[in-house]
Amino acid sequence: QVQLVESGGELGRPGASLGLSCAASGASIAPYALAWFRQVPGRERDFVAAIAWNDGNTHYTDSVKGRFTISRDNAKNTVYLQMNSLKPEDTAVYYCAADPWGRGSERVAVYDYWGQGTQVTVSS
């Protein structure tokens, strides 16, 4: 079993940068694909970014390409999301997720392990 705990969510102004972290415990995340999703009240949880387990390949939803960067440090058992040029529409609860089969999908159902979420609010 893997436990995931996100941190770093806070209030940021449009155009600012924020960094999220997700620390894993209970098992090594090295063989897992990792991802970030986000959710606003009343809407489904949406894919943001994913990183592969083996070659570090990444992919992003179109709305964050060029602004967000997902990375991982297997030695620290942690996945990160660097968010630059924040927009009000980035406001959401951000969740990290782990897929033990290493698929790195954009689909929520693929991920077996989830954190509790961290709130990011972008507002002037």
GROMACS .gro file of N, CA and C in nm:
model
  372
    1GLN      N    1   0.083  -0.119   0.000
    1GLN     CA    2   0.000   0.000   0.000
    1GLN      C    3   0.087   0.125   0.000
    2VAL      N    4   0.047   0.218  -0.081
    2VAL     CA    5   0.117   0.346  -0.089
    2VAL      C    6   0.027   0.454  -0.032
    3GLN      N    7   0.083   0.536   0.055
    3GLN     CA    8   0.011   0.652   0.105
    3GLN      C    9   0.074   0.777   0.044
    4LEU      N   10  -0.012   0.868  -0.001
    4LEU     CA   11   0.033   0.989  -0.068
    4LEU      C   12  -0.018   1.110   0.009
    5VAL      N   13   0.071   1.207   0.029
    5VAL     CA   14   0.034   1.329   0.101
    5VAL      C   15   0.083   1.449   0.022
    6GLU      N   16  -0.012   1.531  -0.023
    6GLU     CA   17   0.021   1.652  -0.098
    6GLU      C   18   0.047   1.769  -0.003
    7SER      N   19   0.126   1.863  -0.050
    7SER     CA   20   0.148   1.987   0.023
    7SER      C   21   0.184   2.096  -0.076
    8GLY      N   22   0.176   2.220  -0.027
    8GLY     CA   23   0.217   2.334  -0.109
    8GLY      C   24   0.104   2.418  -0.163
    9GLY      N   25  -0.019   2.373  -0.150
    9GLY     CA   26  -0.130   2.452  -0.199
    9GLY      C   27  -0.150   2.577  -0.114
   10GLU      N   28  -0.181   2.688  -0.183
   10GLU     CA   29  -0.202   2.814  -0.113
   10GLU      C   30  -0.268   2.913  -0.207
   11LEU      N   31  -0.284   3.034  -0.161
   11LEU     CA   32  -0.339   3.142  -0.241
   11LEU      C   33  -0.226   3.206  -0.321
   12GLY      N   34  -0.247   3.219  -0.452
   12GLY     CA   35  -0.149   3.284  -0.537
   12GLY      C   36  -0.215   3.386  -0.628
   13ARG      N   37  -0.140   3.483  -0.671
   13ARG     CA   38  -0.195   3.585  -0.760
   13ARG      C   39  -0.180   3.541  -0.905
   14PRO      N   40  -0.262   3.589  -0.994
   14PRO     CA   41  -0.244   3.558  -1.136
   14PRO      C   42  -0.104   3.596  -1.181
   15GLY      N   43  -0.042   3.505  -1.256
   15GLY     CA   44   0.093   3.527  -1.304
   15GLY      C   45   0.201   3.476  -1.212
   16ALA      N   46   0.164   3.441  -1.089
   16ALA     CA   47   0.262   3.393  -0.992
   16ALA      C   48   0.293   3.245  -1.015
   17SER      N   49   0.385   3.196  -0.933
   17SER     CA   50   0.425   3.054  -0.938
   17SER      C   51   0.400   2.988  -0.804
   18LEU      N   52   0.364   2.859  -0.810
   18LEU     CA   53   0.349   2.777  -0.691
   18LEU      C   54   0.407   2.640  -0.719
   19GLY      N   55   0.459   2.577  -0.614
   19GLY     CA   56   0.509   2.441  -0.630
   19GLY      C   57   0.439   2.347  -0.535
   20LEU      N   58   0.390   2.237  -0.589
   20LEU     CA   59   0.324   2.134  -0.509
   20LEU      C   60   0.418   2.015  -0.494
   21SER      N   61   0.407   1.950  -0.381
   21SER     CA   62   0.482   1.826  -0.356
   21SER      C   63   0.385   1.717  -0.315
   22CYS      N   64   0.423   1.595  -0.343
   22CYS     CA   65   0.345   1.479  -0.301
   22CYS      C   66   0.444   1.374  -0.251
   23ALA      N   67   0.443   1.353  -0.121
   23ALA     CA   68   0.534   1.258  -0.059
   23ALA      C   69   0.466   1.123  -0.043
   24ALA      N   70   0.535   1.019  -0.083
   24ALA     CA   71   0.480   0.884  -0.073
   24ALA      C   72   0.546   0.809   0.042
   25SER      N   73   0.470   0.718   0.100
   25SER     CA   74   0.522   0.630   0.204
   25SER      C   75   0.457   0.494   0.189
   26GLY      N   76   0.517   0.394   0.252
   26GLY     CA   77   0.462   0.260   0.248
   26GLY      C   78   0.524   0.172   0.142
   27ALA      N   79   0.577   0.231   0.038
   27ALA     CA   80   0.642   0.156  -0.069
   27ALA      C   81   0.717   0.254  -0.157
   28SER      N   82   0.813   0.203  -0.231
   28SER     CA   83   0.884   0.287  -0.326
   28SER      C   84   0.795   0.316  -0.447
   29ILE      N   85   0.796   0.442  -0.490
   29ILE     CA   86   0.717   0.481  -0.607
   29ILE      C   87   0.795   0.464  -0.737
   30ALA      N   88   0.916   0.413  -0.728
   30ALA     CA   89   1.001   0.404  -0.847
   30ALA      C   90   0.933   0.332  -0.964
   31PRO      N   91   0.860   0.221  -0.941
   31PRO     CA   92   0.799   0.153  -1.055
   31PRO      C   93   0.660   0.205  -1.092
   32TYR      N   94   0.616   0.313  -1.030
   32TYR     CA   95   0.481   0.364  -1.050
   32TYR      C   96   0.481   0.480  -1.149
   33ALA      N   97   0.380   0.485  -1.233
   33ALA     CA   98   0.350   0.610  -1.303
   33ALA      C   99   0.281   0.703  -1.203
   34LEU      N  100   0.311   0.830  -1.212
   34LEU     CA  101   0.257   0.928  -1.118
   34LEU      C  102   0.188   1.040  -1.195
   35ALA      N  103   0.088   1.097  -1.133
   35ALA     CA  104   0.011   1.200  -1.202
   35ALA      C  105  -0.045   1.301  -1.104
   36TRP      N  106  -0.083   1.414  -1.159
   36TRP     CA  107  -0.158   1.516  -1.087
   36TRP      C  108  -0.292   1.535  -1.157
   37PHE      N  109  -0.396   1.546  -1.076
   37PHE     CA  110  -0.530   1.578  -1.123
   37PHE      C  111  -0.578   1.699  -1.044
   38ARG      N  112  -0.686   1.760  -1.090
   38ARG     CA  113  -0.746   1.869  -1.015
   38ARG      C  114  -0.897   1.864  -1.026
   39GLN      N  115  -0.961   1.922  -0.927
   39GLN     CA  116  -1.108   1.916  -0.922
   39GLN      C  117  -1.163   2.043  -0.859
   40VAL      N  118  -1.269   2.095  -0.921
   40VAL     CA  119  -1.343   2.206  -0.864
   40VAL      C  120  -1.480   2.156  -0.821
   41PRO      N  121  -1.543   2.220  -0.724
   41PRO     CA  122  -1.673   2.171  -0.675
   41PRO      C  123  -1.774   2.157  -0.786
   42GLY      N  124  -1.844   2.044  -0.785
   42GLY     CA  125  -1.949   2.021  -0.883
   42GLY      C  126  -1.902   1.968  -1.016
   43ARG      N  127  -1.771   1.946  -1.030
   43ARG     CA  128  -1.718   1.897  -1.157
   43ARG      C  129  -1.635   1.771  -1.135
   44GLU      N  130  -1.611   1.700  -1.244
   44GLU     CA  131  -1.531   1.579  -1.236
   44GLU      C  132  -1.384   1.614  -1.212
   45ARG      N  133  -1.312   1.513  -1.164
   45ARG     CA  134  -1.169   1.529  -1.144
   45ARG      C  135  -1.100   1.523  -1.282
   46ASP      N  136  -1.016   1.623  -1.311
   46ASP     CA  137  -0.954   1.636  -1.442
   46ASP      C  138  -0.805   1.608  -1.436
   47PHE      N  139  -0.756   1.546  -1.541
   47PHE     CA  140  -0.614   1.519  -1.556
   47PHE      C  141  -0.536   1.648  -1.577
   48VAL      N  142  -0.419   1.656  -1.513
   48VAL     CA  143  -0.331   1.771  -1.531
   48VAL      C  144  -0.200   1.729  -1.598
   49ALA      N  145  -0.131   1.632  -1.537
   49ALA     CA  146   0.001   1.592  -1.587
   49ALA      C  147   0.034   1.454  -1.535
   50ALA      N  148   0.120   1.383  -1.610
   50ALA     CA  149   0.166   1.252  -1.569
   50ALA      C  150   0.311   1.234  -1.607
   51ILE      N  151   0.378   1.146  -1.532
   51ILE     CA  152   0.518   1.116  -1.559
   51ILE      C  153   0.537   0.965  -1.551
   52ALA      N  154   0.607   0.912  -1.650
   52ALA     CA  155   0.626   0.768  -1.660
   52ALA      C  156   0.721   0.717  -1.551
   53TRP      N  157   0.716   0.586  -1.531
   53TRP     CA  158   0.798   0.526  -1.426
   53TRP      C  159   0.941   0.501  -1.474
   54ASN      N  160   0.961   0.480  -1.604
   54ASN     CA  161   1.089   0.428  -1.651
   54ASN      C  162   1.178   0.533  -1.717
   55ASP      N  163   1.121   0.612  -1.810
   55ASP     CA  164   1.206   0.705  -1.887
   55ASP      C  165   1.180   0.851  -1.853
   56GLY      N  166   1.092   0.875  -1.756
   56GLY     CA  167   1.063   1.013  -1.719
   56GLY      C  168   0.981   1.089  -1.820
   57ASN      N  169   0.925   1.017  -1.917
   57ASN     CA  170   0.842   1.083  -2.017
   57ASN      C  171   0.722   1.148  -1.948
   58THR      N  172   0.688   1.269  -1.993
   58THR     CA  173   0.578   1.343  -1.933
   58THR      C  174   0.474   1.380  -2.038
   59HIS      N  175   0.352   1.399  -1.993
   59HIS     CA  176   0.251   1.461  -2.079
   59HIS      C  177   0.154   1.540  -1.995
   60TYR      N  178   0.090   1.637  -2.061
   60TYR     CA  179   0.011   1.739  -1.993
   60TYR      C  180  -0.121   1.761  -2.065
   61THR      N  181  -0.218   1.808  -1.989
   61THR     CA  182  -0.339   1.856  -2.053
   61THR      C  183  -0.306   1.987  -2.123
   62ASP      N  184  -0.377   2.017  -2.230
   62ASP     CA  185  -0.342   2.132  -2.315
   62ASP      C  186  -0.339   2.264  -2.238
   63SER      N  187  -0.428   2.281  -2.143
   63SER     CA  188  -0.442   2.410  -2.076
   63SER      C  189  -0.323   2.445  -1.987
   64VAL      N  190  -0.237   2.348  -1.956
   64VAL     CA  191  -0.123   2.377  -1.869
   64VAL      C  192   0.011   2.360  -1.940
   65LYS      N  193   0.009   2.317  -2.064
   65LYS     CA  194   0.134   2.298  -2.138
   65LYS      C  195   0.213   2.428  -2.145
   66GLY      N  196   0.341   2.419  -2.116
   66GLY     CA  197   0.427   2.536  -2.118
   66GLY      C  198   0.425   2.615  -1.989
   67ARG      N  199   0.332   2.583  -1.898
   67ARG     CA  200   0.323   2.655  -1.770
   67ARG      C  201   0.354   2.564  -1.651
   68PHE      N  202   0.311   2.440  -1.658
   68PHE     CA  203   0.329   2.344  -1.548
   68PHE      C  204   0.437   2.242  -1.584
   69THR      N  205   0.508   2.196  -1.482
   69THR     CA  206   0.609   2.093  -1.501
   69THR      C  207   0.596   1.987  -1.392
   70ILE      N  208   0.579   1.863  -1.433
   70ILE     CA  209   0.576   1.752  -1.338
   70ILE      C  210   0.715   1.689  -1.335
   71SER      N  211   0.758   1.651  -1.217
   71SER     CA  212   0.887   1.585  -1.202
   71SER      C  213   0.879   1.488  -1.085
   72ARG      N  214   0.979   1.402  -1.076
   72ARG     CA  215   0.981   1.303  -0.969
   72ARG      C  216   1.122   1.285  -0.917
   73ASP      N  217   1.131   1.251  -0.790
   73ASP     CA  218   1.258   1.218  -0.728
   73ASP      C  219   1.236   1.085  -0.656
   74ASN      N  220   1.275   0.978  -0.720
   74ASN     CA  221   1.250   0.846  -0.662
   74ASN      C  222   1.327   0.825  -0.533
   75ALA      N  223   1.443   0.888  -0.521
   75ALA     CA  224   1.521   0.873  -0.399
   75ALA      C  225   1.447   0.934  -0.280
   76LYS      N  226   1.372   1.040  -0.306
   76LYS     CA  227   1.295   1.105  -0.201
   76LYS      C  228   1.151   1.056  -0.197
   77ASN      N  229   1.118   0.965  -0.289
   77ASN     CA  230   0.982   0.912  -0.295
   77ASN      C  231   0.878   1.023  -0.307
   78THR      N  232   0.907   1.118  -0.394
   78THR     CA  233   0.825   1.238  -0.405
   78THR      C  234   0.803   1.276  -0.551
   79VAL      N  235   0.683   1.326  -0.580
   79VAL     CA  236   0.651   1.381  -0.711
   79VAL      C  237   0.613   1.528  -0.692
   80TYR      N  238   0.647   1.608  -0.789
   80TYR     CA  239   0.630   1.753  -0.779
   80TYR      C  240   0.546   1.805  -0.895
   81LEU      N  241   0.486   1.921  -0.874
   81LEU     CA  242   0.420   1.994  -0.981
   81LEU      C  243   0.456   2.141  -0.965
   82GLN      N  244   0.538   2.190  -1.055
   82GLN     CA  245   0.572   2.332  -1.058
   82GLN      C  246   0.474   2.404  -1.148
   83MET      N  247   0.408   2.504  -1.093
   83MET     CA  248   0.304   2.576  -1.166
   83MET      C  249   0.347   2.721  -1.183
   84ASN      N  250   0.366   2.762  -1.306
   84ASN     CA  251   0.405   2.900  -1.338
   84ASN      C  252   0.292   2.970  -1.413
   85SER      N  253   0.302   3.101  -1.417
   85SER     CA  254   0.203   3.182  -1.490
   85SER      C  255   0.060   3.141  -1.454
   86LEU      N  256   0.033   3.135  -1.327
   86LEU     CA  257  -0.096   3.088  -1.279
   86LEU      C  258  -0.210   3.175  -1.330
   87LYS      N  259  -0.324   3.110  -1.354
   87LYS     CA  260  -0.445   3.177  -1.398
   87LYS      C  261  -0.558   3.148  -1.300
   88PRO      N  262  -0.658   3.234  -1.292
   88PRO     CA  263  -0.770   3.206  -1.201
   88PRO      C  264  -0.836   3.070  -1.229
   89GLU      N  265  -0.838   3.028  -1.354
   89GLU     CA  266  -0.899   2.898  -1.387
   89GLU      C  267  -0.816   2.779  -1.340
   90ASP      N  268  -0.697   2.803  -1.285
   90ASP     CA  269  -0.620   2.695  -1.224
   90ASP      C  270  -0.666   2.666  -1.082
   91THR      N  271  -0.756   2.748  -1.029
   91THR     CA  272  -0.808   2.728  -0.894
   91THR      C  273  -0.879   2.593  -0.885
   92ALA      N  274  -0.835   2.510  -0.790
   92ALA     CA  275  -0.891   2.375  -0.775
   92ALA      C  276  -0.823   2.308  -0.656
   93VAL      N  277  -0.877   2.194  -0.619
   93VAL     CA  278  -0.805   2.103  -0.529
   93VAL      C  279  -0.720   2.013  -0.618
   94TYR      N  280  -0.593   2.006  -0.587
   94TYR     CA  281  -0.498   1.927  -0.665
   94TYR      C  282  -0.467   1.797  -0.593
   95TYR      N  283  -0.475   1.687  -0.668
   95TYR     CA  284  -0.451   1.555  -0.614
   95TYR      C  285  -0.335   1.488  -0.687
   96CYS      N  286  -0.250   1.419  -0.613
   96CYS     CA  287  -0.153   1.333  -0.679
   96CYS      C  288  -0.206   1.189  -0.676
   97ALA      N  289  -0.159   1.112  -0.772
   97ALA     CA  290  -0.207   0.975  -0.787
   97ALA      C  291  -0.095   0.885  -0.837
   98ALA      N  292  -0.105   0.757  -0.803
   98ALA     CA  293  -0.002   0.661  -0.842
   98ALA      C  294  -0.065   0.540  -0.907
   99ASP      N  295  -0.005   0.498  -1.016
   99ASP     CA  296  -0.051   0.381  -1.091
   99ASP      C  297   0.057   0.274  -1.084
  100PRO      N  298   0.035   0.165  -1.010
  100PRO     CA  299   0.139   0.064  -0.994
  100PRO      C  300   0.170  -0.013  -1.122
  101TRP      N  301   0.084  -0.001  -1.222
  101TRP     CA  302   0.108  -0.069  -1.348
  101TRP      C  303   0.186   0.020  -1.446
  102GLY      N  304   0.216   0.141  -1.405
  102GLY     CA  305   0.306   0.225  -1.483
  102GLY      C  306   0.248   0.278  -1.612
  103ARG      N  307   0.115   0.288  -1.623
  103ARG     CA  308   0.056   0.324  -1.751
  103ARG      C  309   0.057   0.474  -1.778
  104GLY      N  310   0.052   0.557  -1.675
  104GLY     CA  311   0.056   0.701  -1.696
  104GLY      C  312  -0.061   0.755  -1.773
  105SER      N  313  -0.178   0.697  -1.748
  105SER     CA  314  -0.298   0.736  -1.822
  105SER      C  315  -0.353   0.870  -1.777
  106GLU      N  316  -0.444   0.925  -1.859
  106GLU     CA  317  -0.518   1.045  -1.821
  106GLU      C  318  -0.650   1.010  -1.752
  107ARG      N  319  -0.678   0.883  -1.738
  107ARG     CA  320  -0.804   0.838  -1.682
  107ARG      C  321  -0.794   0.818  -1.531
  108VAL      N  322  -0.890   0.874  -1.458
  108VAL     CA  323  -0.893   0.862  -1.312
  108VAL      C  324  -0.894   0.716  -1.268
  109ALA      N  325  -0.971   0.633  -1.337
  109ALA     CA  326  -0.992   0.495  -1.293
  109ALA      C  327  -0.866   0.411  -1.295
  110VAL      N  328  -0.766   0.454  -1.366
  110VAL     CA  329  -0.641   0.378  -1.379
  110VAL      C  330  -0.558   0.382  -1.251
  111TYR      N  331  -0.575   0.486  -1.173
  111TYR     CA  332  -0.489   0.511  -1.057
  111TYR      C  333  -0.545   0.447  -0.932
  112ASP      N  334  -0.461   0.368  -0.865
  112ASP     CA  335  -0.504   0.296  -0.746
  112ASP      C  336  -0.488   0.376  -0.618
  113TYR      N  337  -0.396   0.470  -0.617
  113TYR     CA  338  -0.363   0.540  -0.494
  113TYR      C  339  -0.375   0.690  -0.515
  114TRP      N  340  -0.435   0.756  -0.415
  114TRP     CA  341  -0.462   0.900  -0.422
  114TRP      C  342  -0.425   0.967  -0.291
  115GLY      N  343  -0.381   1.092  -0.301
  115GLY     CA  344  -0.365   1.174  -0.184
  115GLY      C  345  -0.496   1.239  -0.145
  116GLN      N  346  -0.491   1.318  -0.039
  116GLN     CA  347  -0.614   1.381   0.013
  116GLN      C  348  -0.644   1.513  -0.054
  117GLY      N  349  -0.548   1.565  -0.129
  117GLY     CA  350  -0.568   1.689  -0.203
  117GLY      C  351  -0.514   1.811  -0.130
  118THR      N  352  -0.478   1.911  -0.208
  118THR     CA  353  -0.432   2.038  -0.153
  118THR      C  354  -0.494   2.151  -0.235
  119GLN      N  355  -0.545   2.253  -0.168
  119GLN     CA  356  -0.619   2.360  -0.234
  119GLN      C  357  -0.525   2.463  -0.294
  120VAL      N  358  -0.545   2.492  -0.421
  120VAL     CA  359  -0.476   2.601  -0.488
  120VAL      C  360  -0.581   2.704  -0.529
  121THR      N  361  -0.562   2.827  -0.487
  121THR     CA  362  -0.653   2.935  -0.522
  121THR      C  363  -0.574   3.045  -0.589
  122VAL      N  364  -0.618   3.084  -0.708
  122VAL     CA  365  -0.551   3.190  -0.783
  122VAL      C  366  -0.648   3.307  -0.793
  123SER      N  367  -0.611   3.416  -0.730
  123SER     CA  368  -0.700   3.530  -0.725
  123SER      C  369  -0.620   3.655  -0.695
  124SER      N  370  -0.666   3.766  -0.752
  124SER     CA  371  -0.602   3.893  -0.722
  124SER      C  372  -0.670   3.962  -0.603
   0.00000   0.00000   0.00000
